[in-house]
Amino acid sequence: MTTASNSLHRRTPAAALLLALALTGCSGSATAPPAAAGGGEANLALPDLAQATFLNLLSGKQLLGIGLLIALAGLAFGIVRFVQVKRLPVHAAMRAVSDLIYETCKAYLIQQGKFLLVLWAFIGAVILVYFKFLAGLSWGRVAIVLAFSLIGMAGSYGIAWFGIRLNTYANSRTAFAALRGRPLALHQIPLKSGMSIGMVLISVELFMMLSIMLFLPAEIAGSCFIGFAIGESLGASALRIAGGIFTKIADIGSDLMKIVFRIKEDDARNPGVIADCAGDNAGDSVGPSADGFETYGVTGVALVTFVLLAVHEPLVQVQLLCWIFFVRAIMVLASAASYELNNVIALAKYRNLREMDFERPLTNLVWITSVASIFATYLTSYLLIADLGDGTMWWKLSTIVSCGTLAGALIPELVKVFTSTSSVHTEEVVKSSHQGGASLNILSGLVAGNFSAFWLGTAIIALMGASFLISGLGVGTLMVAPAVFAFGLVAFGFLGMGPVTIAVDSYGPVTDNAQSVYELSMIEDVPGVADEIEAGHGFRPRWDRAKALLEANDGAGNTFKATAKPVLIGTAVVGATTMIFSIIMGLTHGMTANLDKLSLLHAPFLLGLITGGAIVYWFTGASIQAVTTGAFRAVEFIKTSIKLDGDARASVEDSRRVVEICTQYAQRGMLNIFLGIFFAALAFAFVEPYFFIGYLVSIALFGLYQAIFMANAGGAWDNAKKIVETDLAAKGTDLHDASVIGDTVGDPYKDTSSVALNPVIKFTTLFGLLAVELAVSLNAQGQYLLTWALAAVFFVAMCAMVWRSFYGMLIDRDLPSAEELADQPDAPMREAPDESPRRRPAIEPTPLPSAVVIVASRPES
């Protein structure tokens, strides 16, 4: 390590302390009014749901009871599809590989579950201190908040587990279906598994929230909702961050071997391939499933909180709450019906075709669902709230919701412009690479990402602007701040077609793993396998067709993985607006005081706006640093352990070691980042409440554009590589090397940093509800010195985590000397880029769970 680095190491803690003391100088203005009641949002009580009548027949409780039955029907729909996928035919060799991948994922999830409980202890401590010792709630009420935070976290965790189990059934079934040489089944299986995950996720979330409203005492509803939302946000944040780091360490470590040794993708001799397959699920299944569950729940909590704070007439509160949640239930039915209709259309069109555009039926599904959801919204609103306000509110509110629903279909179309295999931007990346190698490949990908941020941002602004204009047409007669309610409804509309959004996102990890399962099974080398398949399943396998179809389907999966990311980040930003309003309502006594402090003329607010951008850029660097260091260690190990001569596949021990490296650095990186975010929320809330409001607004805005830019740049690099490998058949060439390098840059962009910004924004906003109330409560008691001291302590703790996220994650190797480089032997002899290497013995058709031991625990089969 250099002298400069050592000097920086010595100075950083001291500098952090000085900065903390400087920031607390702003705390003198932390004189926000005390909360109207200790406990803030946790003290919110639901109105009597029975006081409103709908359709001249049903009370609010009865209407939501029907919604509960719809949620149960949606859950049954998802479970039936789960069983159908599980029962699909599959060869034993392929099933063995998918079982091995699942065992790896299961061991990883067990470790993450233990880690989540540690992180929950930090959150639980803040909840306990605030609600019991400062807000003065009873032990029973505090226990409710803590219990529901655990339930929320368990929901995110359980949905993630369900997603992994189903995807690891679907990957081997998809790989086997490819052997028929027909494309339709390769589309149907991943989509069916994705739809199962989406329906179970949304239905469970809806069921839990309706249960709180229907079966628990109204006076504890606020406690339940806040605890539930914080818990699911914690689970999603940790699983998204750790999963994103894990998957990209494994992906980069595996991909770079294609350049170093000229071996094919998913070569069984590469010990990084099993980790890569597990990472596809950890990053592209666990993360999105937990994220989607949390996003749906947090948006609902934000709307409930808004209605209870901003609407003063209890009857109107009941009408709006029942309308919101029943429309959510109807949209579940609309998603299921749209899926079935799209399946009929795809079956009629592609049943007998040998080729198909795998993106087309996915696009059709998104648009069919959007149209059906918009129609259902207007119809349901007319039936339920035609008499609300002046009699025009039903269509105005429906139009606002439909702005979000339209965005859920429009945004994927815009994303495809920058990431699809047929995109001009993606083709530009390939053209640049042809002459300029990796350098121009990377530059072209950055261009695609930047342009996408402009166009997607403009689309979101336009739709939010439309909702704002509509909210000005009399919605303000029902509530204060109608524009904020409109933004919350836009987020609600984003998620109305949630089952389909999750389904097309989950399509990707299945198609990606299906290719890997095919290669790792080495099914072509099983003695007599063609005769066995023909006798048992009635068809002769078509090996070359199967590979080509799996490649093409993976391109569609890449594209639609990319489309879901901006939808979720857009929802996070729009929904965060509604949650921030809850904090503002408490600080301003219901928008009656201190409004001047929500201005650029109030210095702490302006400083908060600037601070949020700094945190977003730190988070981006910290998450990529964790991937970089972990990938270095994985590449280092794989290069020294890979055996290209003699062995048909990597050893169990070597594969296990790569998984351990990925898990180790995923957890280290996640701990540094999460605690940094946690202490930042506490520190900035204690500095000054309006500083904190500016900070929340800032991380949402900076995070929106950073996430869109990174996600779509990564998507362009990923599918540019797919064009080179599939359309141009250029594997093993310099052009392929350049595309692989570009893809490894895009990997942490699209699957680590960008996607994790979504739950981080929501967690910070939700946890901020508690943090700022804690600070305001202390100030209301005259504890200004304690507030300043705590701000300083939390800021130093945050700086320590920031410091650890880079200097604690540095690659622990010395720079090579000039002499060492001069003496370095030539690169190892490379194999010819042969996609059909020497015949190798097949995998034993039995599960191999012993391959996935992580941190000294060996799962049993």
Short mmCIF file of N, CA, C and O in Angstrom, two decimals, residues 90-94 176 179 518 521-543 839 842-843 845:
data_model
loop_
_atom_site.label_atom_id
_atom_site.label_comp_id
_atom_site.label_asym_id
_atom_site.label_seq_id
_atom_site.Cartn_x
_atom_site.Cartn_y
_atom_site.Cartn_z
N VAL A 90 -38.83 -34.10 -17.80
CA VAL A 90 -37.45 -33.66 -17.77
C VAL A 90 -36.55 -34.89 -17.69
O VAL A 90 -36.91 -35.88 -17.05
N HIS A 91 -35.42 -34.82 -18.36
CA HIS A 91 -34.47 -35.94 -18.31
C HIS A 91 -33.72 -35.90 -16.98
O HIS A 91 -33.47 -34.83 -16.41
N ALA A 92 -33.36 -37.07 -16.48
CA ALA A 92 -32.71 -37.17 -15.17
C ALA A 92 -31.41 -36.38 -15.11
O ALA A 92 -31.08 -35.78 -14.07
N ALA A 93 -30.66 -36.35 -16.22
CA ALA A 93 -29.39 -35.62 -16.21
C ALA A 93 -29.63 -34.13 -16.02
O ALA A 93 -28.87 -33.45 -15.32
N MET A 94 -30.67 -33.60 -16.65
CA MET A 94 -30.98 -32.18 -16.50
C MET A 94 -31.56 -31.89 -15.12
O MET A 94 -31.25 -30.87 -14.50
N PHE A 176 -35.17 -29.23 -21.38
CA PHE A 176 -35.62 -30.49 -21.97
C PHE A 176 -36.60 -30.24 -23.11
O PHE A 176 -36.55 -30.90 -24.16
N LEU A 179 -35.35 -29.77 -26.68
CA LEU A 179 -34.92 -30.91 -27.47
C LEU A 179 -35.93 -31.28 -28.56
O LEU A 179 -35.58 -31.94 -29.54
N TYR A 518 -28.56 -27.23 -19.86
CA TYR A 518 -28.31 -28.04 -21.06
C TYR A 518 -26.84 -28.42 -21.16
O TYR A 518 -26.49 -29.59 -21.37
N SER A 521 -25.47 -30.60 -18.08
CA SER A 521 -25.97 -31.98 -18.04
C SER A 521 -25.19 -32.89 -18.98
O SER A 521 -25.19 -34.10 -18.79
N MET A 522 -24.53 -32.31 -20.00
CA MET A 522 -23.83 -33.09 -21.03
C MET A 522 -24.71 -34.22 -21.54
O MET A 522 -24.28 -35.35 -21.75
N ILE A 523 -25.96 -33.89 -21.76
CA ILE A 523 -26.95 -34.90 -22.11
C ILE A 523 -26.65 -35.56 -23.45
O ILE A 523 -26.98 -36.73 -23.66
N GLU A 524 -26.00 -34.83 -24.35
CA GLU A 524 -25.69 -35.41 -25.65
C GLU A 524 -24.74 -36.60 -25.53
O GLU A 524 -24.69 -37.45 -26.42
N ASP A 525 -24.00 -36.66 -24.42
CA ASP A 525 -23.00 -37.71 -24.26
C ASP A 525 -23.51 -38.90 -23.45
O ASP A 525 -22.77 -39.85 -23.21
N VAL A 526 -24.75 -38.83 -22.98
CA VAL A 526 -25.32 -39.96 -22.24
C VAL A 526 -25.51 -41.13 -23.22
O VAL A 526 -26.15 -40.97 -24.27
N PRO A 527 -24.96 -42.30 -22.92
CA PRO A 527 -25.09 -43.45 -23.86
C PRO A 527 -26.56 -43.79 -24.12
O PRO A 527 -27.36 -43.94 -23.20
N GLY A 528 -26.90 -43.84 -25.41
CA GLY A 528 -28.25 -44.24 -25.81
C GLY A 528 -29.33 -43.25 -25.44
O GLY A 528 -30.51 -43.60 -25.40
N VAL A 529 -28.96 -42.01 -25.23
CA VAL A 529 -29.95 -41.05 -24.73
C VAL A 529 -31.03 -40.74 -25.75
O VAL A 529 -32.21 -40.55 -25.41
N ALA A 530 -30.66 -40.69 -27.04
CA ALA A 530 -31.66 -40.37 -28.07
C ALA A 530 -32.75 -41.44 -28.12
O ALA A 530 -33.95 -41.12 -28.18
N ASP A 531 -32.34 -42.69 -28.07
CA ASP A 531 -33.31 -43.78 -28.07
C ASP A 531 -34.15 -43.76 -26.80
O ASP A 531 -35.36 -44.01 -26.84
N GLU A 532 -33.51 -43.44 -25.68
CA GLU A 532 -34.22 -43.39 -24.40
C GLU A 532 -35.31 -42.31 -24.42
O GLU A 532 -36.44 -42.54 -23.99
N ILE A 533 -34.97 -41.13 -24.95
CA ILE A 533 -35.94 -40.04 -25.01
C ILE A 533 -37.07 -40.37 -25.97
O ILE A 533 -38.24 -40.12 -25.68
N GLU A 534 -36.72 -40.98 -27.09
CA GLU A 534 -37.76 -41.33 -28.07
C GLU A 534 -38.72 -42.36 -27.50
O GLU A 534 -39.94 -42.26 -27.69
N ALA A 535 -38.17 -43.33 -26.77
CA ALA A 535 -39.02 -44.37 -26.19
C ALA A 535 -39.88 -43.81 -25.06
O ALA A 535 -41.05 -44.19 -24.92
N GLY A 536 -39.31 -42.92 -24.24
CA GLY A 536 -40.03 -42.45 -23.08
C GLY A 536 -40.92 -41.25 -23.32
O GLY A 536 -41.92 -41.05 -22.63
N HIS A 537 -40.56 -40.43 -24.35
CA HIS A 537 -41.29 -39.17 -24.53
C HIS A 537 -41.84 -38.97 -25.95
O HIS A 537 -42.50 -37.97 -26.20
N GLY A 538 -41.51 -39.89 -26.85
CA GLY A 538 -42.15 -39.86 -28.15
C GLY A 538 -41.56 -38.91 -29.16
O GLY A 538 -42.23 -38.55 -30.14
N PHE A 539 -40.34 -38.47 -28.98
CA PHE A 539 -39.70 -37.60 -29.99
C PHE A 539 -38.21 -37.86 -30.00
O PHE A 539 -37.62 -38.34 -29.04
N ARG A 540 -37.60 -37.55 -31.13
CA ARG A 540 -36.15 -37.69 -31.31
C ARG A 540 -35.51 -36.34 -31.03
O ARG A 540 -35.88 -35.33 -31.62
N PRO A 541 -34.55 -36.27 -30.10
CA PRO A 541 -33.95 -34.97 -29.76
C PRO A 541 -33.21 -34.35 -30.93
O PRO A 541 -32.55 -35.04 -31.71
N ARG A 542 -33.33 -33.02 -31.01
CA ARG A 542 -32.66 -32.26 -32.08
C ARG A 542 -31.67 -31.33 -31.39
O ARG A 542 -32.01 -30.21 -30.98
N TRP A 543 -30.45 -31.79 -31.27
CA TRP A 543 -29.45 -31.11 -30.43
C TRP A 543 -29.14 -29.70 -30.93
O TRP A 543 -29.17 -28.75 -30.14
N ARG A 839 -15.97 -35.55 -26.85
CA ARG A 839 -17.06 -36.21 -26.15
C ARG A 839 -16.67 -36.42 -24.69
O ARG A 839 -15.56 -36.81 -24.37
N ALA A 842 -21.35 -38.38 -19.33
CA ALA A 842 -22.51 -37.62 -18.86
C ALA A 842 -22.52 -37.52 -17.34
O ALA A 842 -21.89 -38.29 -16.64
N ILE A 843 -23.31 -36.56 -16.86
CA ILE A 843 -23.50 -36.41 -15.43
C ILE A 843 -24.31 -37.58 -14.91
O ILE A 843 -25.17 -38.11 -15.59
N PRO A 845 -27.27 -39.20 -13.19
CA PRO A 845 -28.63 -38.67 -13.06
C PRO A 845 -29.14 -38.69 -11.63
O PRO A 845 -30.19 -39.23 -11.34
#
